[in-house]
CSV table of C-alpha atoms in Angstrom, one decimal:
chain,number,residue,atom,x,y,z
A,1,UNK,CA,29.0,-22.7,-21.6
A,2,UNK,CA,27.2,-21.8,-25.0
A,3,UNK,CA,28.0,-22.8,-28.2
A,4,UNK,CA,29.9,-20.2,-30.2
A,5,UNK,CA,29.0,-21.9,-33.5
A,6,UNK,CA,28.2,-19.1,-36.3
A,7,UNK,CA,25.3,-20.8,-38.2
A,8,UNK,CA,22.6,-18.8,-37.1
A,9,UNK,CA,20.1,-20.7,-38.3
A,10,UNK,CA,17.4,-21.8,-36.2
A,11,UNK,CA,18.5,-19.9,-33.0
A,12,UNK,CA,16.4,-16.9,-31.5
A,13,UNK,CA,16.8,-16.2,-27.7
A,14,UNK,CA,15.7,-17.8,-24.5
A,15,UNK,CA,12.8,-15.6,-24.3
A,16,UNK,CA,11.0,-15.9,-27.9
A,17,UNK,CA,12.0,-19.9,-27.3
A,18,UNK,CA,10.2,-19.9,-24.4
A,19,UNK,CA,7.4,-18.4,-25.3
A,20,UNK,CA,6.5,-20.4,-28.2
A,21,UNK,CA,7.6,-23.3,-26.1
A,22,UNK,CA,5.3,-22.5,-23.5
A,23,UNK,CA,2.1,-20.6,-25.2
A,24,UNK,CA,1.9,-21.6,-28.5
A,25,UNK,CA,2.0,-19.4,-31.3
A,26,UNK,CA,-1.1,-17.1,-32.5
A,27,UNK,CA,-3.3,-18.7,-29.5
A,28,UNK,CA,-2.6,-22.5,-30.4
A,29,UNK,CA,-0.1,-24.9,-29.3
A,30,UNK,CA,2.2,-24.6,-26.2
A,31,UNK,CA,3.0,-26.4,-23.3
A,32,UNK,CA,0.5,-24.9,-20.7
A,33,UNK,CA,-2.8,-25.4,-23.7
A,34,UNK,CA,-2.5,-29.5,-23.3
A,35,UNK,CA,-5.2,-30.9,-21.5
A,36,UNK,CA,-3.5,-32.4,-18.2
A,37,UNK,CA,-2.4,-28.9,-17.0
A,38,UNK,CA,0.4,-27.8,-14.8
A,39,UNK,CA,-0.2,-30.1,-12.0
A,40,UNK,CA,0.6,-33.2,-14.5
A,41,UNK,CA,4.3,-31.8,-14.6
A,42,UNK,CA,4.7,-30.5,-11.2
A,43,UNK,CA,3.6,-30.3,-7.7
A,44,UNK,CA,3.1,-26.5,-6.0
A,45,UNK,CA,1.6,-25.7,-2.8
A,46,UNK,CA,-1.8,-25.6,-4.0
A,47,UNK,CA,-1.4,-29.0,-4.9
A,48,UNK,CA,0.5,-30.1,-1.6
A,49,UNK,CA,-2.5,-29.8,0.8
A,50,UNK,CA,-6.0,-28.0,1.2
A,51,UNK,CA,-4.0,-25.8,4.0
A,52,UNK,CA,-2.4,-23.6,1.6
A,53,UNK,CA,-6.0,-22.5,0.1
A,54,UNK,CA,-7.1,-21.8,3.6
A,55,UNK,CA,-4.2,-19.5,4.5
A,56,UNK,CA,-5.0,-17.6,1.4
A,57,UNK,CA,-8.1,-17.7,2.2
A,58,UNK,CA,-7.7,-15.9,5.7
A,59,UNK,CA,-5.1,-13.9,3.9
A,60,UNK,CA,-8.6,-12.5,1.9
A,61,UNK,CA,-10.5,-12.1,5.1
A,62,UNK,CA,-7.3,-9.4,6.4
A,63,UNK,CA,-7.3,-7.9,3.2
A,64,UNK,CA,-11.4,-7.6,3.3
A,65,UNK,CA,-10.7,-6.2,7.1
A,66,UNK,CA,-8.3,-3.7,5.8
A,67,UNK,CA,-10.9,-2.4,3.2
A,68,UNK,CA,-13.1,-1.9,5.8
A,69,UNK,CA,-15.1,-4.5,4.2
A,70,UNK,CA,-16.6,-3.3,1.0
A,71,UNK,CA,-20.3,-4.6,-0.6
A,72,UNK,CA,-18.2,-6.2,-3.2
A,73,UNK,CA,-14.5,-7.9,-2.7
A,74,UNK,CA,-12.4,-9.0,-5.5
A,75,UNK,CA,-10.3,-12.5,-5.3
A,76,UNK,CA,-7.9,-12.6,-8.6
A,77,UNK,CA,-5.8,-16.3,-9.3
A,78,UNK,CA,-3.3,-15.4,-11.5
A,79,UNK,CA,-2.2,-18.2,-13.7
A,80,UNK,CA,-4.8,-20.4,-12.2
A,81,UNK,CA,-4.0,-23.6,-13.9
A,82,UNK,CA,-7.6,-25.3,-14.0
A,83,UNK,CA,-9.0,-23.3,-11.0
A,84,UNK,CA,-8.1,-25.4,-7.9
A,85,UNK,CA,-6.6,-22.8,-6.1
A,86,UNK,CA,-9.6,-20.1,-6.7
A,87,UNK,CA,-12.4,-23.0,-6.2
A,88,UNK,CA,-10.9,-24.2,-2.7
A,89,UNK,CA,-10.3,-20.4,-1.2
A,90,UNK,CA,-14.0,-20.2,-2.2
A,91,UNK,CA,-14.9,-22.5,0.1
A,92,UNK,CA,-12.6,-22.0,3.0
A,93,UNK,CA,-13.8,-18.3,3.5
A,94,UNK,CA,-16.7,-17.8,6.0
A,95,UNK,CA,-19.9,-17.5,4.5
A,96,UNK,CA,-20.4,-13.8,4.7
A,97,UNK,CA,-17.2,-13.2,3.0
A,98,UNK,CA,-17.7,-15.8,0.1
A,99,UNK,CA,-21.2,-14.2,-0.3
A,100,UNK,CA,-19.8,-10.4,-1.3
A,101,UNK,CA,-16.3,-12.0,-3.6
A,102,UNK,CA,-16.0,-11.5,-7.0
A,103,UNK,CA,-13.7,-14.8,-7.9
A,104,UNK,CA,-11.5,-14.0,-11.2
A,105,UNK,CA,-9.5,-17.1,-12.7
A,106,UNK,CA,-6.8,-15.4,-15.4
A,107,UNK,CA,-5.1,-18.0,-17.5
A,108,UNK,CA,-4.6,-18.7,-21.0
A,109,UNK,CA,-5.9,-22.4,-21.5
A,110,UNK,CA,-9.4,-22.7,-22.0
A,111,UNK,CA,-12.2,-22.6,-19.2
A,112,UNK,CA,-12.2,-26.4,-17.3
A,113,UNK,CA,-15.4,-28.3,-17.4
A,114,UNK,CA,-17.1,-28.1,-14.3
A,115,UNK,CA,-15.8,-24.7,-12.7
A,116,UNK,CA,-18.2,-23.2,-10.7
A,117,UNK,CA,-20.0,-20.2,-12.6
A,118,UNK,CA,-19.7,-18.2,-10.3
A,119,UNK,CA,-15.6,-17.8,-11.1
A,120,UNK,CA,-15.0,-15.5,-14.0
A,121,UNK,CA,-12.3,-17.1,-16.7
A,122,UNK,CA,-10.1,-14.5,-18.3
A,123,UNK,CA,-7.3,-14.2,-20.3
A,124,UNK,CA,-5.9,-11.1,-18.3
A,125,UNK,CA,-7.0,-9.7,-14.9
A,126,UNK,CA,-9.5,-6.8,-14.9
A,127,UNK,CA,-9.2,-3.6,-13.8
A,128,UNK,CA,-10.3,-0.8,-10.6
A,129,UNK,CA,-10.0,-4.4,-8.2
A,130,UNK,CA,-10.6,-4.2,-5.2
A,131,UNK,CA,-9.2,-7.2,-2.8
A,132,UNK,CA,-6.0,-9.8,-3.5
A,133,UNK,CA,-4.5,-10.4,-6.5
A,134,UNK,CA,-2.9,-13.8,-5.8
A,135,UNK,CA,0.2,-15.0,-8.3
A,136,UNK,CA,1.4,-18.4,-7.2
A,137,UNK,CA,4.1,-19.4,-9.6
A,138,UNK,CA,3.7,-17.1,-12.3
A,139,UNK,CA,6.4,-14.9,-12.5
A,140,UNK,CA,8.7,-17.8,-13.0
A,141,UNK,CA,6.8,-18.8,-16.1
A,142,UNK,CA,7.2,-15.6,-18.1
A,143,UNK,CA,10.1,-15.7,-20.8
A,144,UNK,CA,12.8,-14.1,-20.2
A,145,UNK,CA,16.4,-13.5,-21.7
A,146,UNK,CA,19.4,-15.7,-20.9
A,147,UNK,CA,22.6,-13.7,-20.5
A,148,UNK,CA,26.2,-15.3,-20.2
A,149,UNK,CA,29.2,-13.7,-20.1
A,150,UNK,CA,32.0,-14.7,-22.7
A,151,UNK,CA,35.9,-15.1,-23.0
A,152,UNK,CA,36.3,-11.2,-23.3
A,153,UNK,CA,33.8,-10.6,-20.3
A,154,UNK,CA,31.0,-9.0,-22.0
A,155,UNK,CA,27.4,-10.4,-21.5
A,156,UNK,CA,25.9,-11.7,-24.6
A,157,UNK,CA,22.4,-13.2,-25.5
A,158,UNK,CA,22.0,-16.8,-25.0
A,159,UNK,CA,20.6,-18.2,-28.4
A,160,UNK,CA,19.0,-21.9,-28.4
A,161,UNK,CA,17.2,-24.2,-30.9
A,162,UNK,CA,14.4,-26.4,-30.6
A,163,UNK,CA,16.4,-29.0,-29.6
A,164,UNK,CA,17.9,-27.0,-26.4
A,165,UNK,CA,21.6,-26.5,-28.3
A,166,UNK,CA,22.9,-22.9,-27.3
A,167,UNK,CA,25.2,-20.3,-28.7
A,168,UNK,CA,26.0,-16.6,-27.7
A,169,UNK,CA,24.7,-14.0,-29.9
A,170,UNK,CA,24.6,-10.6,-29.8
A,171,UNK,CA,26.1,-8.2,-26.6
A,172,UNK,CA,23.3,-7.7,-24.1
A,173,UNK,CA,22.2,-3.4,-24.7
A,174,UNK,CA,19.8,-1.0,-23.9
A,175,UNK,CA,16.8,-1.6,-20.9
A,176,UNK,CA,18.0,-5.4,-20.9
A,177,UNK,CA,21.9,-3.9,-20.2
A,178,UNK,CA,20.5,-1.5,-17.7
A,179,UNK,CA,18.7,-4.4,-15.8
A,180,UNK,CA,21.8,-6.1,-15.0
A,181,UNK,CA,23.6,-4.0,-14.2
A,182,UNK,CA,21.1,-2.5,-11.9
A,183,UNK,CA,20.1,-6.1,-10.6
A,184,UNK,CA,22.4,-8.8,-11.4
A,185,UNK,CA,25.9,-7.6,-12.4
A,186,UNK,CA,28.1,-10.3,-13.6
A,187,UNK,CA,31.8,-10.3,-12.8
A,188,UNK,CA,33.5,-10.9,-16.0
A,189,UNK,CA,34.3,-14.4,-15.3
A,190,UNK,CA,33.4,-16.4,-18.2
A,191,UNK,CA,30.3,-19.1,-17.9
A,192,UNK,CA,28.9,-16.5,-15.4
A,193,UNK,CA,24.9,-16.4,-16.3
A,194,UNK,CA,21.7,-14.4,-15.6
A,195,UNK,CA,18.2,-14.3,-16.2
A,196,UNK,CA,17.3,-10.7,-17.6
A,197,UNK,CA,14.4,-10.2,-14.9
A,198,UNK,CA,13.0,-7.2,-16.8
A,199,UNK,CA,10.0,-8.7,-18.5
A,200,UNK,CA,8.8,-9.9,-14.7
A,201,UNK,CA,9.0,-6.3,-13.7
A,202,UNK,CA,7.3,-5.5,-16.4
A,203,UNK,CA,4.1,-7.9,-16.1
A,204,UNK,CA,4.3,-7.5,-11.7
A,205,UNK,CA,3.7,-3.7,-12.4
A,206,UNK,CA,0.8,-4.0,-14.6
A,207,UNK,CA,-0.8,-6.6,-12.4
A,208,UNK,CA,-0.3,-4.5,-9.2
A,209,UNK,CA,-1.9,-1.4,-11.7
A,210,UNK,CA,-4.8,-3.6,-11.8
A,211,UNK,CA,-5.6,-2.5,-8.4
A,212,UNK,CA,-7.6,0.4,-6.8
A,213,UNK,CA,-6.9,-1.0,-3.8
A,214,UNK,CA,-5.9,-4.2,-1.8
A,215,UNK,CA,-2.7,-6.6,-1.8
A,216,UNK,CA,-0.8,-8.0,-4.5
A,217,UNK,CA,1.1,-10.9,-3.7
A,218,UNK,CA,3.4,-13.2,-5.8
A,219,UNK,CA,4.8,-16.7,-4.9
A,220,UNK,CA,7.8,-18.1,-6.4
A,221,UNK,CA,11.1,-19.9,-6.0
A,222,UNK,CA,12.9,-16.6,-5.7
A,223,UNK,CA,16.9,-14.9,-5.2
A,224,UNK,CA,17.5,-11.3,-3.9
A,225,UNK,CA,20.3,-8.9,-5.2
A,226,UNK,CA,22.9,-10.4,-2.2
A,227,UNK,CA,22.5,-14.0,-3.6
A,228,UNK,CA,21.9,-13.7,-7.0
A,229,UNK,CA,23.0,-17.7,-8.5
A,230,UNK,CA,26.4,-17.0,-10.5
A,231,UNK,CA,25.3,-19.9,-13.4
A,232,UNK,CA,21.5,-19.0,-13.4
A,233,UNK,CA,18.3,-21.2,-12.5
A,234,UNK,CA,16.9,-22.1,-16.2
A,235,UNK,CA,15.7,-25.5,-15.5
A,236,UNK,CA,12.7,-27.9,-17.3
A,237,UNK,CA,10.0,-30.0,-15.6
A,238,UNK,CA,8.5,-32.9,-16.9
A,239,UNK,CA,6.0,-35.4,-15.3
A,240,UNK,CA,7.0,-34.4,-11.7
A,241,UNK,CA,10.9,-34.3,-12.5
A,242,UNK,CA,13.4,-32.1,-13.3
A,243,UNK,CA,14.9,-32.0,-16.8
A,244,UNK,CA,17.0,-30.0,-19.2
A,245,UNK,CA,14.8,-26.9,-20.7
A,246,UNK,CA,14.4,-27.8,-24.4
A,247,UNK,CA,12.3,-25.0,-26.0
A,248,UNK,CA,10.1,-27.6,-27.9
A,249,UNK,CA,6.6,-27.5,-25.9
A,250,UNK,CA,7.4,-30.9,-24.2
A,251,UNK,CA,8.1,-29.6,-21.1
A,252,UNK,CA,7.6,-27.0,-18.3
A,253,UNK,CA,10.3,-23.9,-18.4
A,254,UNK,CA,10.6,-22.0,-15.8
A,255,UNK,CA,13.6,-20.3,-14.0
A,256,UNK,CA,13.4,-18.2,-10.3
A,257,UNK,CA,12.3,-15.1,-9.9
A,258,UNK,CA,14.3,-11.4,-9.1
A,259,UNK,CA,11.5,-10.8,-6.6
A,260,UNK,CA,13.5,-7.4,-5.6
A,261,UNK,CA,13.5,-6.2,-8.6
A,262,UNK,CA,9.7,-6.8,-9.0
A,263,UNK,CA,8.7,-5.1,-5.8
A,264,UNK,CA,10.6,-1.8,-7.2
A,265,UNK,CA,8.3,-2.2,-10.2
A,266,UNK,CA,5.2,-2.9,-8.0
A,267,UNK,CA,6.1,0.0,-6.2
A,268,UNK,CA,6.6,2.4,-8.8
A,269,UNK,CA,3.2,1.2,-10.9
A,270,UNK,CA,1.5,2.1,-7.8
A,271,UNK,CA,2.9,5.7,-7.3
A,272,UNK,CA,2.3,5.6,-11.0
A,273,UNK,CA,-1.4,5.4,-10.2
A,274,UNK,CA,-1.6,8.3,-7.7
A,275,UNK,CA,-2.9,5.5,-4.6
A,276,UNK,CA,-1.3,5.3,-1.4
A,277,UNK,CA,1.3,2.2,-1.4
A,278,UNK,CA,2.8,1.3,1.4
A,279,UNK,CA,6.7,-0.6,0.7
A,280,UNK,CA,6.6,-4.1,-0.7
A,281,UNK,CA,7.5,-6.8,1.7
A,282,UNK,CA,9.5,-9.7,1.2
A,283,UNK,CA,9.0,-12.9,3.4
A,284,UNK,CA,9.7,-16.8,2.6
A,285,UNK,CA,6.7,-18.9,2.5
A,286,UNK,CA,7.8,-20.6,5.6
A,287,UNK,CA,7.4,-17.0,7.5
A,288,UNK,CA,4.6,-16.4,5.4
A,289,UNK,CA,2.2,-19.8,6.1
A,290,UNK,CA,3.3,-19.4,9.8
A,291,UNK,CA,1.6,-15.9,10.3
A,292,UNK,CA,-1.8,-17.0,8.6
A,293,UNK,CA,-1.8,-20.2,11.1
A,294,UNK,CA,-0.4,-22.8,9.7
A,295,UNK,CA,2.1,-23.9,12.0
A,296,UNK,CA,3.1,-28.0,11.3
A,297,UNK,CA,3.4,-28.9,15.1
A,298,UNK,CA,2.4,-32.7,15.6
A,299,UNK,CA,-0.9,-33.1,17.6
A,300,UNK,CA,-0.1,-34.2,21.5
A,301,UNK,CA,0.5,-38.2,21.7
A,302,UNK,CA,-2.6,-38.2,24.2
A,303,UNK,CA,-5.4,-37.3,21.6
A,304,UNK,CA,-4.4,-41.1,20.0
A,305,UNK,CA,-6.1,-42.5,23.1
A,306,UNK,CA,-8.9,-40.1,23.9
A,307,UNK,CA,-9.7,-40.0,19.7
A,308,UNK,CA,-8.0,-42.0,18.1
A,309,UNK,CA,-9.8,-40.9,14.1
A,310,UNK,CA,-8.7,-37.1,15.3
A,311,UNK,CA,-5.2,-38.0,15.7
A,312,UNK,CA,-5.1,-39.8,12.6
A,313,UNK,CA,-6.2,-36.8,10.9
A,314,UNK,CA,-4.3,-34.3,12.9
A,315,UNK,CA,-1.1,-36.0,12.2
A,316,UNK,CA,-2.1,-36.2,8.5
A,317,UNK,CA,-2.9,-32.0,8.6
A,318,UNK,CA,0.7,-31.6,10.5
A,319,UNK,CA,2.5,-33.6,7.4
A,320,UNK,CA,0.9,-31.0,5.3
A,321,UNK,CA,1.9,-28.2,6.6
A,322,UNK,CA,5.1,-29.6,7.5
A,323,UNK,CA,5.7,-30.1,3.7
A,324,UNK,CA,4.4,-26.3,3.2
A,325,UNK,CA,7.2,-24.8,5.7
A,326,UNK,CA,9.9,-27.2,4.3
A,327,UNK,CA,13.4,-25.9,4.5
A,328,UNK,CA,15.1,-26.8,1.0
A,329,UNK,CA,11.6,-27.5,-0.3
A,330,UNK,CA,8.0,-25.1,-1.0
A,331,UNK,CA,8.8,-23.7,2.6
A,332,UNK,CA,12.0,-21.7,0.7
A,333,UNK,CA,9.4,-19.9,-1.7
A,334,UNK,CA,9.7,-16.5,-1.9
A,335,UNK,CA,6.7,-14.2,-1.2
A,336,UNK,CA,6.0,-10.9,-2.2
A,337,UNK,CA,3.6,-8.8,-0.9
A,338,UNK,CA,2.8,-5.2,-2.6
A,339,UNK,CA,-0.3,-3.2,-0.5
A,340,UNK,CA,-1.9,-0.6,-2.3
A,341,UNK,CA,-3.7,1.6,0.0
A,342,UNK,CA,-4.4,-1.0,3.1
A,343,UNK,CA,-1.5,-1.5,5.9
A,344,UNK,CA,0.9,-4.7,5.7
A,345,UNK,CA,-2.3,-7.7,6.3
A,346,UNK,CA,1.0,-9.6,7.9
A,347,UNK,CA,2.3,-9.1,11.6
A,348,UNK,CA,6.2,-7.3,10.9
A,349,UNK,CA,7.5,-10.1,12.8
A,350,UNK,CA,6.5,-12.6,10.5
A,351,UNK,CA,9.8,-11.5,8.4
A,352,UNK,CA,12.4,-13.7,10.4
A,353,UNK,CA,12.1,-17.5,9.3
């Protein structure tokens, strides 16, 4: 539980903390501006095998289907670390289809030496897109509020310093108030925590705004309303391990993501923008992966005879994908799906997994 100390000096809330922590203050500084990147804290999918770029890739190609295949079709990476994600769907898509996409890499670190040209590096997607906005672990990198409910049950502010000590402030009030209560109620029970979600509803519906028409997806390590975690999912990652969340830029922050809430927000963005939306979609990665292709059965024991070298490097695919559709691991990942426009790209069915 927080610190109730009363010297306020020092503390602000989990959100401004983060921030700063993680994006630097006035365009300098902050954990995701040093020059090893993301991937030299932690391991996502994109990292985990090739196979993940190629399902997003033929994710594109539905997408482009769905379109009817326009003269010019927009691929957008959002928070695209140094570009591997957007570089490798690049070359997985057929020919014809890498020949009309318009690759956009939005994230605020500076352009990476050696990106192709082709890939446009911005600090915000553009608008009127037409194609897949991609999001793979982005949401759970913007700041939000800590909330914890004290000895007379009401939900304050988590506070925190620098060094990662807490307190409660101030009662939790107004759109942050009507958040949880709409999406994460607490109890009473004191220690109870939540994550105030409504900055990721915020930032989903102006990405899905950026489309005229298309898919917006978002990936993340995610809880729905019916399992909401009753202590919260604030966590730190450092050098490929898990570690307390000290607001100080040493570290990754991140925390999972209220991907209900977000489609709601998608949704109504969407409506928002007078275009046809057909109703978000939920799925786990696992589900996901497995209706793009990628299925992690081993290869039959047989090929190691007839060919050998393929074997070899169909067992090595199937450990990929096998660490992909993990249960208790990236194969948990919740994915979002938010069409504007175009019918679901993903056979219904795909939902149980």
């Amino acid at each position: 539980m927080a610190d109730k100390a009363t010297d306020t000096r020092g503390w602000r809330g989990w959100r401004a903390a983060t921030q700063a922590a993680l994006y630097g203050v006035d365009g300098t500084g902050g954990f995701y501006r040093r020059s090893e990147g993301p991937a030299g804290h932690f391991r996502t999918s994109v990292h985990a095998s090739p196979l993940f770029a190629a399902a997003v890739a033929r994710l594109l190609c539905r997408v482009d289907e769905a379109l009817g295949r326009p003269s010019s079709l927009d691929f957008v990476d959002m928070a695209a670390g140094r570009g591997e994600l957007v570089t490798a769907v690049l070359a997985a898509l057929p020919a014809e289809v890498a020949a009309r996409t318009r690759a956009y890499a939005v994230e605020i670190a500076g352009r990476p030496e050696g990106l192709a040209h082709r890939i446009e590096w911005l600090p915000e997607p553009p608008r009127q897109l037409t194609g897949l906005l991609f999001a793979n672990e982005w949401l759970d990198n913007v700041p939000v509020e800590v909330a914890e409910v004290d000895a007379a049950g009401v939900a304050r502010l988590v506070l925190v310093r620098d060094t990662g000590a807490e307190r409660l402030g101030e009662r939790v009030s107004g759109a942050e108030a009507e958040w949880l209560a709409r999406w994460w109620p607490t109890t009473g029970e004191e220690g109870l925590r939540a994550e105030v979600g409504l900055p990721r509803d915020t930032a989903w519906a102006s990405a899905v705004s950026c489309l005229a028409g298309g898919l917006a997806v978002a990936v993340d390590y995610a809880h729905t309303a019916d399992a909401r975690p009753p202590f919260g999912t604030l966590t730190g990652f450092r050098e490929g391990r898990e570690t307390a969340p000290v607001p100080d830029g040493s570290c990754d922050i991140t925390a999972h993501v209220a991907l209900d809430a977000c489609a709601e927000a998608g949704a109504a963005a969407a409506k928002d923008g007078a275009r046809a939306a057909v109703g978000a979609r939920l799925l786990t990665q696992r589900a996901a992966l497995r209706a793009l292709g990628i299925a992690g059965a081993r290869p039959p024991l047989a090929l190691a005879s007839t060919d050998p070298s393929a074997y070899v490097r169909a067992l090595a695919s199937a450990g990929e994908a096998a660490e992909l559709l993990a249960r208790g691991g990236l194969g948990d990942f919740g994915w979002l799906l938010q069409p504007v426009g175009i019918p679901h790209p993903l056979d219904p069915e795909a939902e149980t997994g």
